[in-house]
Amino acid sequence: MLTYISIIVTAIFVNNIVFSQFLGICPFIGVSKRLESAVGMGAAVMFVMALATSVTWILQTAVLEPLGLQFIQTIAFILVIASLVQMLEIVLKKVAQSLYQALGVFLPLITTNCAVLGVAILVTQRGFGFMESLVYSVSTAIGFTLALVIFAGIREQLQLVDVPCSMRGVPIALICAGLLAMAFMGFSGIKIG
């Protein structure tokens, strides 16, 4: 149980996928202009990341490692993630129209989100078992969502204040992202167990 708590706290706060490992920066900057978009993207990433990590973990342990094909891991994972997202989009469109409407806009963006691929690779590098991998992927997605939501809130507030012309838009957003990354560094001293 302590292992899972350690994985959860570490993935969300200490090694946040955006602020510590610098993965998923494109959607972090691009989708974080509105709070609703950030929450939607976070939910979609959580679902896809858990599913993709589960499938790629099975692929790694059942196919690639026994056959000695670890060298094609990245290509295989990219193909699996892209295929999963496309199949998921088709299934959601036919089966759960309301869920497709909620996640549909974000699903194509997730195909190119390097955080999903990064988590799938990190899980195999760290030698996690299946349940540890699932907990890590969901926790990482929660950390990603937390980063998106905090940043979206800051960006919405920045629209209400008078920012100098040369700092409007991306420049002030990058400064705020840097400050958030430094704030999350404060969690690096947390030791569990």
Coordinates of C-alpha atoms in Angstrom, one line a residue:
M1 CA 0.0 0.0 0.0
L2 CA 2.9 2.4 0.8
T3 CA 4.3 1.7 -2.7
Y4 CA 1.0 2.9 -4.3
I5 CA 0.8 6.0 -2.1
S6 CA 4.4 6.8 -3.0
I7 CA 3.7 6.4 -6.7
I8 CA 0.6 8.6 -6.5
V9 CA 2.3 11.4 -4.6
T10 CA 5.4 11.3 -6.7
A11 CA 3.5 11.2 -10.0
I12 CA 1.2 14.1 -9.1
F13 CA 3.5 16.5 -7.2
V14 CA 7.1 15.6 -7.1
N15 CA 7.7 14.4 -10.7
N16 CA 4.8 16.2 -12.3
I17 CA 4.8 15.2 -16.0
V18 CA 4.6 18.9 -17.1
F19 CA 6.7 20.8 -14.6
S20 CA 9.4 18.2 -13.8
Q21 CA 9.7 16.0 -16.9
F22 CA 8.6 18.6 -19.5
L23 CA 6.3 16.3 -21.3
G24 CA 2.9 17.4 -22.7
I25 CA 4.0 21.0 -23.0
C26 CA 2.1 21.6 -26.3
P27 CA -1.4 20.9 -24.9
F28 CA -0.3 22.6 -21.6
I29 CA 0.2 25.8 -23.5
G30 CA -2.4 25.4 -26.2
V31 CA -5.4 24.1 -24.3
S32 CA -5.0 26.0 -21.1
K33 CA -6.7 29.2 -22.1
R34 CA -10.0 28.3 -20.6
L35 CA -10.8 26.3 -17.5
E36 CA -13.5 24.2 -19.2
S37 CA -11.0 23.2 -22.0
A38 CA -8.4 22.3 -19.4
V39 CA -10.8 20.0 -17.5
G40 CA -12.0 18.3 -20.7
M41 CA -8.5 17.7 -21.9
G42 CA -7.4 16.4 -18.5
A43 CA -10.3 13.9 -18.4
A44 CA -9.6 12.7 -21.9
V45 CA -5.8 12.4 -21.2
M46 CA -6.6 10.4 -18.0
F47 CA -8.8 7.9 -19.9
V48 CA -6.5 7.5 -22.8
M49 CA -3.3 7.4 -20.7
A50 CA -4.7 4.6 -18.5
L51 CA -5.9 2.6 -21.5
A52 CA -2.7 3.1 -23.5
T53 CA -0.4 2.3 -20.6
S54 CA -2.3 -0.9 -19.9
V55 CA -2.1 -2.1 -23.5
T56 CA 1.5 -1.1 -24.0
W57 CA 2.5 -2.7 -20.8
I58 CA 0.9 -6.0 -22.0
L59 CA 2.6 -5.6 -25.4
Q60 CA 6.0 -5.0 -23.8
T61 CA 5.8 -7.9 -21.3
A62 CA 4.0 -10.4 -23.6
V63 CA 5.5 -9.7 -27.0
L64 CA 8.5 -7.4 -27.1
E65 CA 10.5 -8.7 -24.2
P66 CA 10.0 -12.5 -24.9
L67 CA 10.9 -12.0 -28.6
G68 CA 13.8 -9.7 -27.9
L69 CA 12.2 -6.9 -29.8
Q70 CA 12.7 -4.1 -27.2
F71 CA 14.5 -2.0 -29.9
I72 CA 11.2 -1.3 -31.7
Q73 CA 9.4 -0.3 -28.4
T74 CA 9.0 3.4 -29.4
I75 CA 7.6 2.7 -32.8
A76 CA 5.3 -0.1 -31.5
F77 CA 4.0 2.2 -28.7
I78 CA 3.3 5.1 -31.1
L79 CA 1.4 2.8 -33.4
V80 CA -0.6 1.3 -30.5
I81 CA -1.4 4.6 -29.0
A82 CA -2.5 6.1 -32.3
S83 CA -4.6 3.0 -33.1
L84 CA -6.2 3.0 -29.7
V85 CA -7.2 6.7 -29.9
Q86 CA -8.7 6.1 -33.4
M87 CA -10.6 3.0 -32.3
L88 CA -11.8 4.8 -29.1
E89 CA -13.0 7.7 -31.2
I90 CA -15.0 5.4 -33.5
V91 CA -16.5 3.4 -30.6
L92 CA -17.4 6.5 -28.6
K93 CA -19.1 8.0 -31.6
K94 CA -21.3 4.9 -32.1
V95 CA -21.9 3.8 -28.5
A96 CA -21.7 6.9 -26.3
Q97 CA -22.6 10.0 -28.2
S98 CA -22.6 12.3 -25.2
L99 CA -19.2 11.1 -24.1
Y100 CA -17.9 11.5 -27.6
Q101 CA -19.2 15.1 -27.6
A102 CA -17.4 15.7 -24.3
L103 CA -14.1 14.1 -25.3
G104 CA -14.3 14.2 -29.1
V105 CA -12.6 17.5 -29.6
F106 CA -9.6 16.4 -27.4
L107 CA -9.1 12.8 -28.7
P108 CA -7.2 13.8 -31.9
L109 CA -5.0 16.1 -29.8
I110 CA -4.1 13.2 -27.5
T111 CA -2.7 11.1 -30.3
T112 CA 0.2 13.6 -30.6
N113 CA 0.5 14.2 -26.8
C114 CA 4.0 13.1 -25.9
A115 CA 3.0 12.7 -22.3
V116 CA 1.0 9.5 -23.2
L117 CA 3.9 8.0 -25.0
G118 CA 6.3 9.2 -22.2
V119 CA 4.3 7.5 -19.5
A120 CA 4.1 4.2 -21.4
I121 CA 7.9 4.2 -21.8
L122 CA 8.6 5.4 -18.3
V123 CA 6.5 2.5 -16.9
T124 CA 8.6 -0.1 -18.7
Q125 CA 11.9 1.7 -17.8
R126 CA 11.0 1.7 -14.1
G127 CA 10.0 -2.0 -14.2
F128 CA 6.5 -1.5 -12.8
G129 CA 4.0 -4.3 -12.6
F130 CA 0.6 -4.0 -14.2
M131 CA -1.2 -2.5 -11.2
E132 CA 1.7 -0.1 -10.4
S133 CA 1.7 0.9 -14.1
L134 CA -2.0 1.6 -14.0
V135 CA -1.7 3.6 -10.7
Y136 CA 1.2 5.6 -12.2
S137 CA -0.6 6.4 -15.4
V138 CA -3.7 7.6 -13.6
S139 CA -1.7 9.6 -11.1
T140 CA 0.4 11.1 -13.9
A141 CA -2.8 12.1 -15.7
I142 CA -4.1 13.7 -12.4
G143 CA -0.9 15.6 -12.2
F144 CA -1.2 16.7 -15.8
T145 CA -4.8 17.8 -15.2
L146 CA -3.8 19.6 -12.0
A147 CA -1.1 21.5 -14.0
L148 CA -3.6 22.4 -16.8
V149 CA -6.3 23.5 -14.4
I150 CA -4.0 25.7 -12.3
F151 CA -2.5 27.2 -15.4
A152 CA -5.9 27.8 -17.1
G153 CA -7.1 29.6 -13.9
I154 CA -4.0 31.8 -14.0
R155 CA -4.4 32.6 -17.7
E156 CA -8.1 33.5 -17.2
Q157 CA -7.1 35.9 -14.4
L158 CA -4.3 37.4 -16.6
Q159 CA -7.0 38.4 -19.1
L160 CA -8.6 40.6 -16.4
V161 CA -5.4 42.5 -15.5
D162 CA -3.4 45.1 -17.4
V163 CA -0.4 43.3 -18.8
P164 CA 2.2 45.3 -20.8
C165 CA 1.7 45.0 -24.5
S166 CA 5.0 43.2 -25.1
M167 CA 4.2 40.6 -22.4
R168 CA 0.6 39.7 -23.5
G169 CA -0.1 36.2 -24.7
V170 CA 2.6 33.6 -24.8
P171 CA 5.4 35.6 -23.0
I172 CA 3.5 36.1 -19.8
A173 CA 2.1 32.5 -20.1
L174 CA 5.7 31.1 -20.3
I175 CA 6.8 33.3 -17.3
C176 CA 3.8 31.9 -15.3
A177 CA 4.6 28.4 -16.4
G178 CA 8.2 28.8 -15.1
L179 CA 6.9 30.2 -11.8
L180 CA 4.6 27.2 -11.5
A181 CA 7.4 24.8 -12.2
M182 CA 9.5 26.4 -9.5
A183 CA 6.6 26.2 -7.1
F184 CA 6.2 22.5 -7.8
M185 CA 9.9 22.0 -7.1
G186 CA 9.0 22.6 -3.5
F187 CA 7.4 19.2 -3.5
S188 CA 10.8 17.5 -4.3
G189 CA 11.7 17.3 -0.6
I190 CA 8.7 15.0 0.1
K191 CA 9.8 11.5 1.2
I192 CA 7.3 8.8 1.7
G193 CA 8.2 5.6 3.5

